[in-house]
Amino acid sequence: MFDSPDLILDYLVSASFLHAAGMTLMITLVSMAWGMLIGLLIALGQEWNRPGLNVLIVAYLWLFRGTPVLFQIIFIFNVLPAMGILFSGFTSAVLALALNEAAYIAEIFRSGIEAVGKGQRTAGRSLGMKNWQVMRHIVLPQALRTVIPPIGNQFLGMLKLSALVSVIGVEDLLLTANQTASANFRYFEALTAAGVFYLAMTTLFMFGQSWLERKVNPRRGNAGATKGKSLTQRLLGMTANTGA
Amino acid sequence: MTHAATAPATTVPPGSAKASAPLLYQVRSLYKSFGTFQALKSIDLTVPTGSTTVLIGPSGSGKSTLLRCLNLLEPINEGSILFNNQEIGTVVRDAYRIRRQVAMVFQNFELFQHLSAVENIMLAPMKVKGVPRLEAHDRALALLEKVRIPDKADSYPDELSGGQQQRVAIARALAMDPMAMLYDEPTSALDPEMIREVLDVMTELSQGGMTSICVTHELAFARRAADQIVFMEQGEVVEARPTEQFFSGTGSPRTRAFLDQILH
Ligand SMILES: Nc1ncnc2c1ncn2[C@@H]1O[C@H](COP(=O)(O)OP(=O)(O)OP(=O)(O)O)[C@@H](O)[C@H]1O
Ligand SMILES: [Mg+2]
């Protein structure tokens, strides 16, 4: 195994691994973007509180939280074509991951919105703002601060979930590493290279999150002190950190 | 209950300039309930333009609810609210149009936590009235000057004392150029040494002709600034009289019992 480091380095700069890492990153970012958009709409829909809409939302949450995401990926890729709806592997993957993610993001946004005191809305309304203006200029900006940490966790979670798409043949990091290794049985090197890419992206996300937290809350006020976490705290507290 | 028959003009000292002023608010037999609970019963109230009204009464008597109804933050069940000669009690959909003309100050300040003092003041003029940013900014600074904290423009609410926050809240309310200011216990959450600075600002506004309706237990402020005092109990107006008469000790036994209680 004395040539391992060289082989790992080769993999790290190889076109196929770089392409695969790009694919994993793409799936993560695009799924999260759609997941956040749909999740926000669901949260606003719940806030709007119309009976018919509520039923639809509950059905959605029930469906996507009640089944494994792997099931959803395979379903969209394999069952929908039989109904005449044909998606590429990438689109199926992103669709399933985004729809699934939205069900969880909605909950995060909803609790963020509810954490903004009722008095803040009353104050906004008393100034003559319409309900959507109160939501847009007063509630959402404050909710954003509380949802950044849990949404950061979701990004990390999505990066790892994205490995599931290898089952429908999307050439992500895991599938590429696996295929490379099965050609020459150098599992250690191929998987290490994939692991390096995963860790690099995880680290990038964590820096992005702390940058965003500082940007949204630039002051070192009492709010900043409790939320400012070191990288190690983020890593170790990752699963426990569900936000305030 | 003879108090309900009080004619509009008699709630203001006869001969005073405000007695002949047009009425900004004219409330007639207003009823408000939450479910089966009657929070306000047959409220009558007249507020001449430019006058100051102080609302007092025990906890749960409906003072906050009445203020919220005047601002259409709560829909009323029955009765009429004439505001600036316009019936607003039946307005539901366009309530925000009325709220733009009436400002409110809260016990807990309710400054927007994500905005600095000056941004708190600029927000509504910009978003509601479409005032350009620079103009809104200049106006906000002038208002901070008026409430005597020009140096706190860029501070965030959690960097301000309670008294300072409440003065920013007053400036924020004034920025909409309201026809009336509604205060709901504006000094109840403040430490004693900060109550004064807020009351001074309110007194100045009031003496400058701002129509004000204020729920407060600060009787010294009431004596100094109010034209009329309204005493409420259990959702009813027990008594509405000009300030001097109110404190003359000739009021109803219920009023006197309440005054005794908060003075001792
Ligand atoms: N949204 C609501 N739903 C149900 N009941 C309410 C609501 N708001 C107020 N009430 C009830 O109406 C009554 C009057 O409340 P209100 O807040 O107007 O009293 P208040 O005179 O302002 O009292 P305080 O001095 O304690 O502020 C109370 O019994 C209260 O419980
Ligand atoms: Mg109250």
XYZ file of C-alpha atoms and ligand atoms in Angstrom:
540
model
C 0.000 0.000 0.000
C 3.045 2.327 -0.170
C 1.680 3.920 -3.316
C -1.643 4.769 -1.624
C -0.978 8.489 -1.121
C -0.149 8.920 -4.778
C -3.254 7.113 -5.901
C -5.441 9.111 -3.542
C -3.910 12.305 -4.902
C -4.514 11.089 -8.429
C -8.160 10.480 -7.585
C -8.508 13.873 -5.935
C -7.513 15.650 -9.124
C -9.027 13.189 -11.574
C -11.744 14.386 -13.901
C -14.173 11.684 -12.809
C -13.873 12.475 -9.080
C -14.039 16.222 -9.626
C -17.070 15.732 -11.799
C -18.634 13.486 -9.158
C -17.909 15.978 -6.391
C -19.477 18.679 -8.523
C -22.522 16.459 -9.001
C -22.862 15.851 -5.266
C -22.516 19.570 -4.573
C -25.025 20.407 -7.298
C -27.597 17.926 -6.012
C -27.175 19.262 -2.486
C -27.440 22.932 -3.413
C -30.275 22.608 -5.908
C -32.283 20.313 -3.611
C -31.775 22.649 -0.674
C -32.706 25.711 -2.714
C -35.983 24.152 -3.826
C -36.537 22.605 -0.418
C -36.168 25.984 1.249
C -38.436 27.716 -1.233
C -41.176 25.111 -0.985
C -40.671 24.829 2.780
C -41.079 28.591 3.158
C -44.255 28.530 1.087
C -45.631 25.717 3.226
C -44.802 27.610 6.421
C -46.472 30.755 5.064
C -49.436 28.643 3.995
C -49.761 27.269 7.509
C -49.494 30.812 8.830
C -52.241 31.916 6.447
C -54.427 29.226 7.980
C -57.144 28.484 5.419
C -59.023 25.208 6.038
C -58.700 23.781 2.518
C -55.034 24.681 2.293
C -54.345 23.240 5.738
C -55.664 19.861 4.646
C -53.388 19.869 1.599
C -50.377 20.802 3.690
C -51.029 18.159 6.314
C -51.383 15.544 3.563
C -48.085 16.676 2.069
C -46.224 16.544 5.356
C -47.761 13.186 6.198
C -46.706 11.736 2.850
C -43.141 12.995 2.756
C -42.323 12.590 6.415
C -43.985 9.223 6.630
C -41.944 7.436 3.971
C -38.179 6.927 3.596
C -36.501 9.386 1.281
C -34.840 6.465 -0.501
C -38.316 5.162 -1.252
C -39.273 8.587 -2.644
C -36.210 8.700 -4.897
C -36.853 5.254 -6.310
C -40.555 5.949 -6.644
C -40.056 9.116 -8.677
C -37.392 7.506 -10.851
C -39.082 4.159 -11.465
C -42.815 4.523 -10.958
C -43.584 7.907 -12.470
C -42.261 6.889 -15.941
C -44.925 4.175 -15.993
C -47.458 6.988 -15.686
C -45.857 8.777 -18.577
C -43.772 11.193 -16.486
C -40.142 10.682 -17.333
C -37.331 12.454 -15.505
C -33.562 12.144 -15.789
C -31.731 10.638 -12.836
C -30.546 14.056 -11.722
C -34.027 15.580 -11.917
C -35.606 12.648 -10.104
C -32.984 12.876 -7.398
C -33.385 16.593 -6.894
C -37.162 16.373 -7.040
C -37.343 13.692 -4.375
C -34.757 15.290 -2.108
C -36.288 18.767 -2.451
C -39.853 17.644 -1.808
C -38.722 15.602 1.158
C -36.563 18.407 2.508
C -39.387 20.923 2.188
C -41.432 18.917 4.665
C -38.736 19.420 7.299
C -37.722 22.967 6.372
C -41.362 24.022 6.685
C -41.289 23.026 10.334
C -38.074 24.992 10.901
C -39.507 28.117 9.277
C -42.759 27.729 11.149
C -41.090 27.610 14.539
C -38.857 30.507 13.506
C -41.919 32.544 12.570
C -43.698 31.627 15.772
C -40.675 32.611 17.848
C -41.214 36.219 16.784
C -43.421 37.697 19.489
C -47.026 38.539 18.812
C -46.405 42.080 19.995
C -44.013 42.657 17.092
C -46.789 41.951 14.638
C -49.238 44.104 16.533
C -46.709 46.935 16.449
C -46.335 46.516 12.694
C -50.070 46.431 12.143
C -50.572 49.473 14.354
C -48.303 51.395 11.978
C -50.699 50.638 9.147
C -48.735 47.843 7.514
C -50.687 45.172 5.683
C -50.338 41.604 6.899
C -47.915 40.639 4.141
C -45.806 43.707 4.858
C -45.632 42.765 8.518
C -44.556 39.273 7.489
C -42.045 40.513 4.946
C -40.416 43.369 6.874
C -40.835 42.406 10.514
C -41.470 38.706 11.063
C -39.364 36.999 8.391
C -36.174 39.018 8.959
C -36.293 38.117 12.635
C -37.246 34.519 11.961
C -34.288 34.247 9.585
C -31.873 34.680 12.476
C -33.275 31.777 14.401
C -33.533 29.438 11.412
C -29.983 29.769 10.119
C -28.426 27.247 12.538
C -31.014 24.489 11.962
C -30.995 25.118 8.223
C -27.210 24.860 8.269
C -27.665 21.420 9.792
C -30.068 20.525 7.026
C -27.402 21.440 4.463
C -24.987 19.021 6.093
C -27.710 16.410 6.256
C -28.538 16.919 2.587
C -24.913 16.492 1.575
C -24.982 13.070 3.170
C -28.464 12.180 1.940
C -27.333 12.964 -1.592
C -25.294 9.745 -1.533
C -28.603 7.883 -1.802
C -28.981 8.955 -5.411
C -26.305 6.460 -6.412
C -29.073 3.825 -6.344
C -30.677 5.369 -9.412
C -27.358 5.613 -11.205
C -26.587 9.284 -10.734
C -22.826 9.609 -10.837
C -22.261 11.250 -7.502
C -19.214 10.898 -5.277
C -20.225 7.636 -3.696
C -21.155 5.865 -6.924
C -18.001 7.086 -8.636
C -15.795 5.964 -5.762
C -17.515 2.630 -5.656
C -17.216 2.059 -9.394
C -13.576 3.128 -9.428
C -12.766 0.782 -6.583
C -14.584 -2.185 -8.013
C -12.430 -1.915 -11.127
C -9.132 -2.337 -9.257
C -10.225 -3.305 -5.723
C -8.479 -0.261 -4.254
C -11.403 0.570 -1.993
C -9.300 2.371 0.584
C -7.944 4.913 -1.876
C -11.180 5.556 -3.742
C -13.272 5.908 -0.623
C -10.659 8.068 1.074
C -10.701 10.411 -1.886
C -14.498 10.582 -1.719
C -14.307 11.154 2.045
C -11.888 14.042 1.540
C -14.353 15.672 -0.844
C -17.254 15.162 1.563
C -15.297 16.637 4.457
C -14.142 19.571 2.355
C -17.735 20.387 1.444
C -18.959 19.918 5.020
C -16.279 22.310 6.218
C -17.201 24.798 3.525
C -20.843 24.709 4.591
C -19.936 25.279 8.211
C -17.833 28.312 7.365
C -20.638 29.553 5.164
C -23.089 29.183 8.006
C -21.025 31.071 10.553
C -20.361 33.799 7.999
C -24.085 34.089 7.360
C -24.882 34.176 11.051
C -22.470 37.032 11.521
C -23.841 38.849 8.519
C -27.437 38.598 9.654
C -26.562 39.481 13.210
C -23.451 41.658 12.992
C -23.541 42.956 16.530
C -21.853 41.329 19.440
C -25.049 41.790 21.429
C -26.544 39.280 23.838
C -28.120 37.431 20.941
C -24.760 37.042 19.212
C -23.003 35.756 22.296
C -25.257 32.771 22.755
C -25.384 31.879 19.092
C -21.713 32.369 18.230
C -20.270 28.879 18.134
C -16.849 27.620 17.256
C -16.325 25.135 14.491
C -15.741 22.318 16.959
C -18.925 23.159 18.809
C -20.747 23.068 15.524
C -19.281 19.701 14.642
C -19.844 18.058 17.998
C -23.193 19.670 18.673
C -24.442 19.169 15.162
C -27.295 16.831 15.813
C -28.281 18.399 19.125
C -28.296 21.880 17.646
C -31.892 22.249 16.594
C -31.989 26.000 17.098
C -33.665 28.139 19.712
C -75.818 54.529 35.429
C -76.215 58.173 34.602
C -72.654 58.514 33.389
C -73.541 57.016 30.055
C -75.723 59.997 29.301
C -72.829 62.449 29.523
C -73.116 64.777 26.556
C -70.006 65.197 24.411
C -69.332 68.837 25.253
C -69.589 68.379 29.005
C -66.585 66.069 29.178
C -64.361 69.075 28.515
C -64.185 72.131 30.770
C -66.742 74.627 29.534
C -65.114 77.699 28.141
C -61.822 76.002 27.376
C -60.640 76.259 23.800
C -60.885 72.502 23.364
C -64.550 72.457 24.300
C -65.473 73.819 20.921
C -62.842 71.829 19.034
C -64.130 69.287 16.524
C -64.325 65.743 17.828
C -61.649 63.366 16.620
C -63.313 60.345 18.197
C -66.938 59.851 18.997
C -67.705 56.411 20.367
C -71.322 55.394 20.862
C -72.574 52.265 22.690
C -69.585 50.176 21.744
C -69.740 46.505 22.667
C -66.874 44.082 22.376
C -66.790 40.470 23.416
C -64.280 37.644 23.254
C -66.379 34.538 22.752
C -69.028 34.764 25.428
C -67.003 37.163 27.571
C -68.173 40.791 27.395
C -64.965 42.826 27.523
C -66.569 46.195 26.706
C -70.174 47.138 27.419
C -71.945 50.163 26.068
C -68.898 52.401 25.910
C -69.461 56.075 25.152
C -66.477 58.318 24.700
C -65.760 61.619 23.026
C -62.304 62.907 22.291
C -61.955 66.458 20.979
C -59.157 67.083 18.505
C -56.019 68.215 20.287
C -57.125 66.991 23.701
C -55.586 64.452 26.018
C -57.635 61.695 27.589
C -56.335 59.465 30.355
C -57.948 56.059 30.833
C -57.661 54.514 34.262
C -59.201 51.508 35.914
C -58.366 48.211 37.550
C -56.679 45.358 35.729
C -59.000 43.587 33.338
C -61.404 46.502 33.078
C -60.975 46.675 29.319
C -58.662 49.664 28.891
C -56.315 47.949 26.466
C -59.222 46.428 24.592
C -60.796 49.852 24.155
C -57.544 51.295 22.788
C -57.201 48.372 20.403
C -60.750 48.907 19.182
C -60.053 52.591 18.540
C -57.177 51.497 16.295
C -59.221 48.684 14.701
C -56.704 46.153 15.957
C -59.814 44.475 17.370
C -63.100 44.411 15.470
C -66.038 45.648 17.498
C -69.297 43.750 17.906
C -71.761 46.585 18.147
C -71.939 50.337 18.281
C -70.230 53.058 16.403
C -66.836 54.720 16.268
C -66.766 58.036 14.460
C -63.181 58.964 13.672
C -62.677 62.337 12.097
C -66.404 62.256 11.196
C -66.065 58.929 9.445
C -67.693 55.738 10.681
C -64.884 53.237 11.174
C -66.576 50.723 13.459
C -67.831 48.783 10.453
C -64.530 48.897 8.562
C -62.985 45.454 8.388
C -61.040 44.978 5.175
C -59.382 48.362 4.965
C -58.593 48.666 8.647
C -54.937 49.281 7.831
C -55.901 52.586 6.197
C -57.313 53.795 9.497
C -54.332 52.481 11.459
C -52.053 54.637 9.328
C -53.713 57.678 10.832
C -53.524 56.572 14.454
C -50.331 55.562 16.204
C -49.883 53.325 19.191
C -47.263 52.977 21.907
C -47.033 49.758 23.901
C -46.087 48.800 27.417
C -43.247 46.590 26.159
C -42.091 49.101 23.509
C -42.150 46.462 20.765
C -39.305 47.997 18.828
C -38.358 45.824 15.869
C -35.399 43.911 17.223
C -33.603 43.488 13.918
C -33.561 47.194 13.132
C -31.596 50.085 14.633
C -33.412 52.968 16.287
C -33.383 55.081 13.161
C -34.460 52.141 10.974
C -37.334 51.404 13.345
C -38.568 54.924 12.749
C -38.016 54.848 8.973
C -39.679 51.520 8.241
C -43.357 52.451 8.191
C -42.991 55.804 6.397
C -40.979 54.059 3.683
C -43.051 50.910 3.289
C -46.485 52.298 4.021
C -46.294 55.832 2.697
C -43.550 55.384 0.125
C -41.386 58.147 1.576
C -37.913 58.059 -0.061
C -35.145 56.648 2.123
C -33.134 59.842 2.545
C -36.174 61.856 3.453
C -37.317 59.200 5.916
C -33.844 59.159 7.431
C -33.721 62.922 7.918
C -37.158 62.876 9.438
C -36.209 60.021 11.767
C -33.167 61.921 13.005
C -35.311 64.987 13.647
C -37.763 62.857 15.616
C -34.959 61.325 17.676
C -33.910 64.882 18.450
C -37.451 65.631 19.526
C -37.500 62.698 21.952
C -34.014 63.731 23.102
C -31.871 60.795 22.048
C -30.243 61.933 18.793
C -27.038 60.086 19.675
C -28.760 56.687 19.743
C -29.776 56.629 16.087
C -27.669 53.614 15.199
C -28.187 51.640 18.396
C -30.214 48.464 18.341
C -33.104 47.982 20.762
C -31.148 45.589 22.978
C -28.505 48.261 23.402
C -30.978 50.838 24.744
C -32.440 51.353 28.198
C -36.180 50.902 28.633
C -36.754 54.640 28.735
C -34.746 55.125 25.569
C -36.577 52.309 23.818
C -39.921 53.806 24.696
C -38.866 57.179 23.372
C -37.758 55.561 20.114
C -41.168 53.878 20.018
C -42.835 57.267 20.416
C -40.677 58.665 17.616
C -41.601 55.683 15.453
C -45.276 56.397 16.091
C -44.857 60.097 15.309
C -43.119 59.329 12.037
C -46.471 58.386 10.528
C -47.809 61.887 11.289
C -50.753 60.396 13.156
C -53.916 62.268 13.986
C -53.884 60.630 17.412
C -51.492 58.818 19.712
C -52.742 55.859 21.733
C -50.548 54.887 24.680
C -51.099 51.612 26.525
C -49.371 51.861 29.895
C -46.252 53.356 28.303
C -44.319 53.581 31.567
C -45.454 50.438 33.388
C -42.429 48.413 32.328
C -39.941 51.136 33.222
C -37.728 51.658 36.226
C -38.801 54.707 38.250
C -35.877 56.855 37.126
C -36.859 56.391 33.472
C -40.558 57.048 33.828
C -39.974 60.765 33.996
C -38.130 61.071 30.684
C -40.928 59.290 28.858
C -43.716 61.228 30.560
C -41.938 64.489 29.751
C -41.963 63.654 26.067
C -45.617 62.684 26.225
C -46.553 65.848 28.092
C -44.740 67.962 25.545
C -46.578 66.273 22.689
C -49.858 66.602 24.442
C -49.341 70.290 25.188
C -48.278 70.752 21.593
C -51.784 69.756 20.544
C -51.365 66.061 19.727
C -54.627 64.257 20.387
C -53.664 61.618 22.931
C -55.430 58.769 24.637
C -53.364 57.216 27.359
C -53.867 54.261 29.664
C -51.718 54.930 32.713
C -51.561 54.772 36.476
C -49.405 57.899 36.606
C -51.864 60.282 38.218
C -49.346 63.131 38.344
C -49.113 62.915 34.568
C -52.888 62.802 34.337
C -53.224 65.973 36.407
C -50.576 67.748 34.388
C -51.461 66.704 30.853
C -54.996 65.370 30.694
C -58.083 67.303 29.708
C -60.397 64.501 30.721
C -60.104 61.348 32.777
C -62.090 58.239 32.005
C -62.493 55.670 34.751
C -63.362 52.157 33.610
C -64.408 49.099 35.540
C -65.547 45.698 34.341
C -65.806 46.772 30.749
C -67.808 49.900 31.433
C -67.072 53.590 31.613
C -67.951 54.478 35.183
C -67.069 58.101 34.841
C -65.693 60.482 32.226
C -65.004 63.977 33.521
C -62.697 66.931 33.048
C -59.467 66.429 34.977
C -60.051 68.977 37.728
C -63.546 67.737 38.469
C -62.324 64.181 38.433
C -59.773 64.840 41.151
C -62.065 67.090 43.172
C -63.276 64.171 45.227
C -66.849 64.538 44.072
C -66.785 61.514 41.791
C -68.629 58.259 42.185
C -67.810 56.043 45.171
C -66.259 53.463 42.852
C -63.899 56.044 41.418
C -62.913 57.263 44.856
C -62.326 53.743 46.096
C -60.027 53.098 43.128
C -58.128 56.372 43.574
C -57.680 55.657 47.290
C -56.303 52.293 46.426
C -53.656 53.462 43.983
C -52.698 56.525 46.019
C -51.946 54.417 49.088
N -57.741 38.351 22.917
C -58.499 38.119 24.004
N -59.180 36.970 24.129
C -59.940 36.737 25.206
N -60.094 37.585 26.232
C -59.447 38.745 26.180
C -58.602 39.069 25.067
N -58.070 40.299 25.301
C -58.548 40.695 26.479
N -59.380 39.784 27.022
C -60.107 39.907 28.282
O -60.770 41.128 28.293
C -60.708 41.730 29.563
C -60.152 43.122 29.434
O -58.789 43.016 29.050
P -57.881 44.280 28.864
O -56.553 43.795 28.463
O -58.553 45.235 27.959
O -57.839 44.881 30.324
P -56.982 46.092 30.876
O -57.925 47.043 31.493
O -56.099 46.609 29.822
O -56.148 45.407 32.026
P -54.628 45.635 32.472
O -54.628 46.844 33.360
O -54.282 44.399 33.237
O -53.808 45.808 31.248
C -59.856 40.825 30.425
O -60.715 40.057 31.249
C -59.148 39.949 29.451
O -58.952 38.666 29.991
Mg -54.000 46.573 29.513
